[in-house]
mmCIF file of C-alpha atoms in Angstrom:
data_model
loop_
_atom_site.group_PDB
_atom_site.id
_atom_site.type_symbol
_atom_site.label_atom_id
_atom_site.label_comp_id
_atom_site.label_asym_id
_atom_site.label_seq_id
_atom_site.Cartn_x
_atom_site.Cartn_y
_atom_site.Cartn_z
ATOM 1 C CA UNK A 961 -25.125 59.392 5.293
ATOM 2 C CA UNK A 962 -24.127 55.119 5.852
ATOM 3 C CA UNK A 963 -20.711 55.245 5.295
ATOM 4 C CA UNK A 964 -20.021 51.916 3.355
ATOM 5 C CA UNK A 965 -20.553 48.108 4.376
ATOM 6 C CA UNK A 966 -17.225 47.510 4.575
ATOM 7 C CA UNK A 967 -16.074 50.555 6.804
ATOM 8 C CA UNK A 968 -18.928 49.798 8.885
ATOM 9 C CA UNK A 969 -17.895 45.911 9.481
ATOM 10 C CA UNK A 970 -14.586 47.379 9.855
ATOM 11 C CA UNK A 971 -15.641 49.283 13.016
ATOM 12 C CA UNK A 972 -17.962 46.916 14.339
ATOM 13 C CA UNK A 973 -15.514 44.181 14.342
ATOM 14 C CA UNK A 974 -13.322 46.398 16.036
ATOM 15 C CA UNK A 975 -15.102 46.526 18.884
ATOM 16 C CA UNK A 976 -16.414 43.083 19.181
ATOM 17 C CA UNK A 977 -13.175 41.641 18.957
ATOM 18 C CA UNK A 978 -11.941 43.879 22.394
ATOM 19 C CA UNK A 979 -15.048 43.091 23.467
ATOM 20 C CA UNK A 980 -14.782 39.097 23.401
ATOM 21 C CA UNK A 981 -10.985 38.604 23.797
ATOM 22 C CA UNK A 982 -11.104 40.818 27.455
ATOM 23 C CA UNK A 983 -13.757 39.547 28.231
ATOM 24 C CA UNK A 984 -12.947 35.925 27.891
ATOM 25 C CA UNK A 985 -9.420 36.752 29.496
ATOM 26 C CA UNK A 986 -10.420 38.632 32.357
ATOM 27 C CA UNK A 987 -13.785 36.912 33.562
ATOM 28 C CA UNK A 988 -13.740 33.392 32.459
ATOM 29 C CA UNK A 989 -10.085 31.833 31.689
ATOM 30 C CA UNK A 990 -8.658 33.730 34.904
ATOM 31 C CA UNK A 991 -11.347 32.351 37.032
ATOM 32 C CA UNK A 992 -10.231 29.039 35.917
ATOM 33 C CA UNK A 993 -6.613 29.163 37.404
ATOM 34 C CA UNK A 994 -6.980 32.091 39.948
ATOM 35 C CA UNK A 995 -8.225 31.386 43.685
ATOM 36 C CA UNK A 996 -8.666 34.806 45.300
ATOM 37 C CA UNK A 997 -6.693 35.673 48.463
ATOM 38 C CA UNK A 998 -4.168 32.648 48.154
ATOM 39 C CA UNK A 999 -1.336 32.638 46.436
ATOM 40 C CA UNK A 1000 -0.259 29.278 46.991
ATOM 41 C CA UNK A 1001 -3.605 27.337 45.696
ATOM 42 C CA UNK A 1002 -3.233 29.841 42.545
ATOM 43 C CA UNK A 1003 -0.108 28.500 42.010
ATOM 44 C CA UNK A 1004 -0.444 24.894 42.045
ATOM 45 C CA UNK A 1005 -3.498 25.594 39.816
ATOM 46 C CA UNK A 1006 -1.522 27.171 37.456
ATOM 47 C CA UNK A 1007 1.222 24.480 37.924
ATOM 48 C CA UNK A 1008 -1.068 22.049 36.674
ATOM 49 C CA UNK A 1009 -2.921 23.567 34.199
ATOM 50 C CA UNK A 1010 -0.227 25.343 32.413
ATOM 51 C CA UNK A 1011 -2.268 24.954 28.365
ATOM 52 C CA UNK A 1012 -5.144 27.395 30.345
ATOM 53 C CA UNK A 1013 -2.265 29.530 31.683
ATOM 54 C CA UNK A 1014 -0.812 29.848 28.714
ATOM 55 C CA UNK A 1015 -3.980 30.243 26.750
ATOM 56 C CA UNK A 1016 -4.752 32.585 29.014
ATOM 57 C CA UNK A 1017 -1.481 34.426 27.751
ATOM 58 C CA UNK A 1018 -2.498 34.261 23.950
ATOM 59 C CA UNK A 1019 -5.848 36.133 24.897
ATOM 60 C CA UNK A 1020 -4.479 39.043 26.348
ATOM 61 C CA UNK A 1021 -1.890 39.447 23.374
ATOM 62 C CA UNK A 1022 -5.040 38.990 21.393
ATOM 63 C CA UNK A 1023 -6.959 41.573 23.390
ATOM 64 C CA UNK A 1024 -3.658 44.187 22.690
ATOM 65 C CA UNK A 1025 -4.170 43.786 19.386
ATOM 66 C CA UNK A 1026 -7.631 44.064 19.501
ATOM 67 C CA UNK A 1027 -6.809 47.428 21.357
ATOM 68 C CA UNK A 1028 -4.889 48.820 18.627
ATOM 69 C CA UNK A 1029 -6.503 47.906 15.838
ATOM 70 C CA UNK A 1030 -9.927 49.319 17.310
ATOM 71 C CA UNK A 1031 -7.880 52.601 18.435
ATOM 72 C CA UNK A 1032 -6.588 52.819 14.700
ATOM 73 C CA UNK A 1033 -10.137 51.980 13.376
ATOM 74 C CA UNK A 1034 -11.506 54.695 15.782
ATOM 75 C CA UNK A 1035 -8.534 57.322 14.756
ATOM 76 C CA UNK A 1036 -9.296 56.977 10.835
ATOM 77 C CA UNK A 1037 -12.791 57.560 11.476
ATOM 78 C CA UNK A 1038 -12.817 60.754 13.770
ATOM 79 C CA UNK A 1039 -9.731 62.442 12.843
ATOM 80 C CA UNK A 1040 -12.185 65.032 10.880
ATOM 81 C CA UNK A 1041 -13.445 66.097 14.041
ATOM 82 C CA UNK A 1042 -10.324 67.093 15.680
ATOM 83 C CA UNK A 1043 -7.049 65.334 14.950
ATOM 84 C CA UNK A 1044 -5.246 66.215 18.168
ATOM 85 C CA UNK A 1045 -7.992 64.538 20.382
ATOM 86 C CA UNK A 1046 -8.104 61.940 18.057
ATOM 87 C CA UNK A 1047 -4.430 61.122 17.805
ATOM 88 C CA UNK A 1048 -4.066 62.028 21.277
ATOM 89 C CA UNK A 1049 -6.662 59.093 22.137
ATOM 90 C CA UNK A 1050 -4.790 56.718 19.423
ATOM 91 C CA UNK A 1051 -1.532 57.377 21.740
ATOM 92 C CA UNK A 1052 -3.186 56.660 24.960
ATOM 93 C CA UNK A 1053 -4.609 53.127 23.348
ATOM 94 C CA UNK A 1054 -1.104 52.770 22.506
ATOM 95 C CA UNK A 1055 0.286 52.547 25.583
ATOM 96 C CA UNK A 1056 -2.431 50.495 26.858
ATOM 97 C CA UNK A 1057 -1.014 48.097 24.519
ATOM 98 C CA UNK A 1058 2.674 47.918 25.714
ATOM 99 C CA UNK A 1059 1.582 47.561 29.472
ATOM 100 C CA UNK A 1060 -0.555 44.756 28.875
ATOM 101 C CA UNK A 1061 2.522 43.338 26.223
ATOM 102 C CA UNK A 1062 5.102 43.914 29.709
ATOM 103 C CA UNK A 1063 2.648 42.601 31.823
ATOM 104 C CA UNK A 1064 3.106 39.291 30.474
ATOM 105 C CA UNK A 1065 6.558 38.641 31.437
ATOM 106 C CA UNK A 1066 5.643 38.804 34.860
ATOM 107 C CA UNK A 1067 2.969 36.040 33.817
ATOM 108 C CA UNK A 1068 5.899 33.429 32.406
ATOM 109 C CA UNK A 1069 7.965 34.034 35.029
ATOM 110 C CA UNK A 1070 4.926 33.118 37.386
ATOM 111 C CA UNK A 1071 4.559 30.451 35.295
ATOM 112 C CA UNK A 1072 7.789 29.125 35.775
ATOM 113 C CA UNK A 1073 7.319 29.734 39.345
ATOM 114 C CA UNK A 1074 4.769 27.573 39.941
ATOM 115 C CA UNK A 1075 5.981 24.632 38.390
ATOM 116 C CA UNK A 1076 9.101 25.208 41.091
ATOM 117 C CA UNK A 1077 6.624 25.474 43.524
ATOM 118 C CA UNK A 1078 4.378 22.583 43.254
ATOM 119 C CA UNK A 1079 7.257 20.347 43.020
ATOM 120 C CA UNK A 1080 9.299 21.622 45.589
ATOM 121 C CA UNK A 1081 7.494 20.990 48.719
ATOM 122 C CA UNK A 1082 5.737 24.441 48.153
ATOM 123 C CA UNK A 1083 9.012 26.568 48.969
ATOM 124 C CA UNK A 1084 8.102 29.807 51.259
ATOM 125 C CA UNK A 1085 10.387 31.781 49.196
ATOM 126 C CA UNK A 1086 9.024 30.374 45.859
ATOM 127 C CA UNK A 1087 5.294 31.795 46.759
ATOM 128 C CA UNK A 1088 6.631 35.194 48.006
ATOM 129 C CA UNK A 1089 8.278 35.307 44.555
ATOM 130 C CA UNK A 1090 4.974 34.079 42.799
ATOM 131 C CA UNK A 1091 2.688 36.565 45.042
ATOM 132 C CA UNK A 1092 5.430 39.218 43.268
ATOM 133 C CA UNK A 1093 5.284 38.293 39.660
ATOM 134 C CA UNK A 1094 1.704 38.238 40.144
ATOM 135 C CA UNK A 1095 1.193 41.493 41.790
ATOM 136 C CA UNK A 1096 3.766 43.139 39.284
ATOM 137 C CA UNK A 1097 1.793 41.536 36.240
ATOM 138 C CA UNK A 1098 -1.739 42.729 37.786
ATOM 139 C CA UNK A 1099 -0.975 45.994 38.365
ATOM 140 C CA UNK A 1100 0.757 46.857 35.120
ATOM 141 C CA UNK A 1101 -1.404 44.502 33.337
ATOM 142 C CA UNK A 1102 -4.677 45.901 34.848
ATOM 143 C CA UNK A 1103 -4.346 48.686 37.243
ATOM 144 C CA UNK A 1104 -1.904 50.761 34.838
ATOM 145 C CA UNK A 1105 -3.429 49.395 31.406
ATOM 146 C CA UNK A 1106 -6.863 50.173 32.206
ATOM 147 C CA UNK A 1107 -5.610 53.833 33.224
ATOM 148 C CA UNK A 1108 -4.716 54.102 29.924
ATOM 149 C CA UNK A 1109 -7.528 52.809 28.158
ATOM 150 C CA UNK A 1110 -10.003 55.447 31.035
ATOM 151 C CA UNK A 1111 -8.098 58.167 29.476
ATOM 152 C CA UNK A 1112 -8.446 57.412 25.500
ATOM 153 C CA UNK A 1113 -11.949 56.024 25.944
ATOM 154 C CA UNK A 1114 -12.817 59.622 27.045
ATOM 155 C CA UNK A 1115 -11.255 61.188 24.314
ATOM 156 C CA UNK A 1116 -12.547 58.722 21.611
ATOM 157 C CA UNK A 1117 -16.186 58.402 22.913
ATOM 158 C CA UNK A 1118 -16.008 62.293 23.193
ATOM 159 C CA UNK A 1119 -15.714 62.781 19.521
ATOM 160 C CA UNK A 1120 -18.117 59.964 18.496
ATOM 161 C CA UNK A 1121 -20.643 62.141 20.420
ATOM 162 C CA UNK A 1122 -19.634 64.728 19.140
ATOM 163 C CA UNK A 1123 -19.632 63.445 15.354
ATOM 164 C CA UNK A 1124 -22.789 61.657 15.423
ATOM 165 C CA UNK A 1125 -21.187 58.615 14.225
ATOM 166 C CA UNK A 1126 -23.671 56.672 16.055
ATOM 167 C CA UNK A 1127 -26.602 57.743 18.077
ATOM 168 C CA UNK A 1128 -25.716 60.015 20.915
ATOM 169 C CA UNK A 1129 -26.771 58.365 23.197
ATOM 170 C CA UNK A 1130 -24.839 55.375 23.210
ATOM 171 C CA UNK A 1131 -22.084 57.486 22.780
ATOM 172 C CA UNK A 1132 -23.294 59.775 25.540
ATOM 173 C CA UNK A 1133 -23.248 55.844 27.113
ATOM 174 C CA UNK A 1134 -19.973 54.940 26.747
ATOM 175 C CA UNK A 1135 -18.762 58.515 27.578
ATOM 176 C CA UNK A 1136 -19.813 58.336 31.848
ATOM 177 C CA UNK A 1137 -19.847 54.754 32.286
ATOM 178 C CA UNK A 1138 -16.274 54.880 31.560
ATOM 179 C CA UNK A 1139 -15.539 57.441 34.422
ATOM 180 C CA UNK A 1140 -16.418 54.867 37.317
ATOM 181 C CA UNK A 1141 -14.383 52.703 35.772
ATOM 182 C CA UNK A 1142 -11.529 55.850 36.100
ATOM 183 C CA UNK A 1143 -12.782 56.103 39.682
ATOM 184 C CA UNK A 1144 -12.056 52.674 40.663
ATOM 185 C CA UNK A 1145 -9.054 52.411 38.809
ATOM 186 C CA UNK A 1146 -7.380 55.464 40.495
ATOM 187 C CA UNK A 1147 -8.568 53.965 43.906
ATOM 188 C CA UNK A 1148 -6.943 50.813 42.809
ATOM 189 C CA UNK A 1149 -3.639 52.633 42.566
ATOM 190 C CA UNK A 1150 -4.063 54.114 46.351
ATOM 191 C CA UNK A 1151 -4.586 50.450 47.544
ATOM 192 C CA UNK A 1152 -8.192 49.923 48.061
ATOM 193 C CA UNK A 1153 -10.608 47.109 46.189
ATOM 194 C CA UNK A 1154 -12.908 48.147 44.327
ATOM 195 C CA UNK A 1155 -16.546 46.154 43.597
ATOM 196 C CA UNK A 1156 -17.407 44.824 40.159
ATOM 197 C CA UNK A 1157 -20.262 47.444 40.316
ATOM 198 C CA UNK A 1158 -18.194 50.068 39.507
ATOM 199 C CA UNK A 1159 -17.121 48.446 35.708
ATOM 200 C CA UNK A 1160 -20.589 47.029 35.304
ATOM 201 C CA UNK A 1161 -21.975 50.207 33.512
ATOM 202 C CA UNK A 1162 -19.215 49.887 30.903
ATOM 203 C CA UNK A 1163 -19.254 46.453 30.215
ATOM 204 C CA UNK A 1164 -21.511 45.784 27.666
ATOM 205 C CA UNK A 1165 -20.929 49.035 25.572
ATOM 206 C CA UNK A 1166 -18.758 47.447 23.524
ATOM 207 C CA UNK A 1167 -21.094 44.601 22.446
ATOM 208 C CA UNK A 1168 -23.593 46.714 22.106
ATOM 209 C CA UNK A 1169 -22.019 49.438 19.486
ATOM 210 C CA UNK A 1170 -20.187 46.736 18.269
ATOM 211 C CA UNK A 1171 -23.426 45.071 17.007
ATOM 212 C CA UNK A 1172 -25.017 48.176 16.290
ATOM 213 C CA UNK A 1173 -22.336 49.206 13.521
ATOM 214 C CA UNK A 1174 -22.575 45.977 12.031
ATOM 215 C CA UNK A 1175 -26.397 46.001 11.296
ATOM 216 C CA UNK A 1176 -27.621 50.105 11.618
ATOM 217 C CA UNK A 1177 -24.077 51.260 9.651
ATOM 218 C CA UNK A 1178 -22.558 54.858 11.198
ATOM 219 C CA UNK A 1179 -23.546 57.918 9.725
ATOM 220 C CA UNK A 1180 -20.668 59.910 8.498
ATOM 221 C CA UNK A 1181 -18.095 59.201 5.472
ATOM 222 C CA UNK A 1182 -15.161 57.275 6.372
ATOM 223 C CA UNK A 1183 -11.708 57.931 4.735
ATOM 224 C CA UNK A 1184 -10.411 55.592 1.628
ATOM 225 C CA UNK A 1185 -8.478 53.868 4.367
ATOM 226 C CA UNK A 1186 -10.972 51.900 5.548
ATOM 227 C CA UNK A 1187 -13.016 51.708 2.197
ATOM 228 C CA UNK A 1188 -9.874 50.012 0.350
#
């Protein structure tokens, strides 16, 4: 059965919204300021464009909330199905949230660090702290956050295969292109770099479904929650 307009725009949003504000953060406003392998050009980048920096901020407080509103979204609609996975996924979204929310600390300090080191004759010690802050804020803000999202994702895209919310296979999609993306995130941890192969699988599932809900609807009954 279509569960109603609304719930269905609801959902759909939910996942176009994470889709565009990580996407936009991670790919194209980071590539603006970021110069891979030096820390010192990255920081007289960010020293003078501190507006992209900063917008740069606002997007990934826009993708947390994009995070929990989708894992709230997806815990109201599966909950039927089993409300221990469900809420279990919910918590794991959750703490995706707060890493990316510490994470950016580490981004105003390097901030602030920049604009020390471009006008202080490019101070040794100033870019060792930079290269910190910006480790710090990249491994909490990706390594560790995206750990967490690996681990809900499975749980959540488990029970929309398993619910038939939407077809099974794009469920059955979402479900093992997310595990190369667990892969490379545990090999992250141990140190080694990982190719953009290993998220490319994953990365337009959430356009995709997110589209898909809007126009095809889902196919179960959603709770008075969402149909408010």
């Amino acid at each position: 059965m279509k569960a109603p307009k609304k719930a269905t725009r609801v959902l759909g949003i939910a996942f176009l919204l994470q889709f565009v504000t990580s996407f936009s953060s991670g790919v194209f406003v980071k590539a603006a300021w970021f110069v891979e392998g030096d820390m010192g050009e990255t920081m007289l980048k960010i020293a003078a464009n501190p507006l992209l920096f900063r917008a740069n901020i606002f997007l990934d407080m826009l993708t947390a909330l994009g995070v929990s509103f989708l894992g709230v979204i997806l815990y109201i609609t599966l909950r039927k199905q089993n409300e221990k996975i469900a809420l279990t996924a919910l918590g794991f979204y959750w703490l995706e949230v707060a890493l990316l929310a510490v994470s950016r600390m580490d981004a105003f300090s390097l901030l602030q660090l920049s604009h020390e080191y471009a006008s202080s004759a490019q101070s040794t010690t100033l870019l060792l702290l930079g290269q910190i802050a910006y480790d710090s804020m990249d491994f909490v803000g990706n390594t560790l956050h995206m750990l967490a999202f690996c681990f809900g994702g499975i749980l959540f895209y488990y029970l929309l295969f398993k619910s038939g919310v939407v077809p099974r296979w794009m469920s059955l999609w979402g479900l093992i292109a997310i595990f190369p993306m667990l892969a490379g995130t545990f090999a992250q941890m141990l140190g080694y770099s990982i190719p953009f192969s290993f998220y490319l699988p994953y990365v337009p599932f959430e356009l995709v479904i997110g589209f898909w809900i809007l126009f095809k609807g889902i196919n179960v009954d959603v709770t008075e929650e969402v149909r408010s």
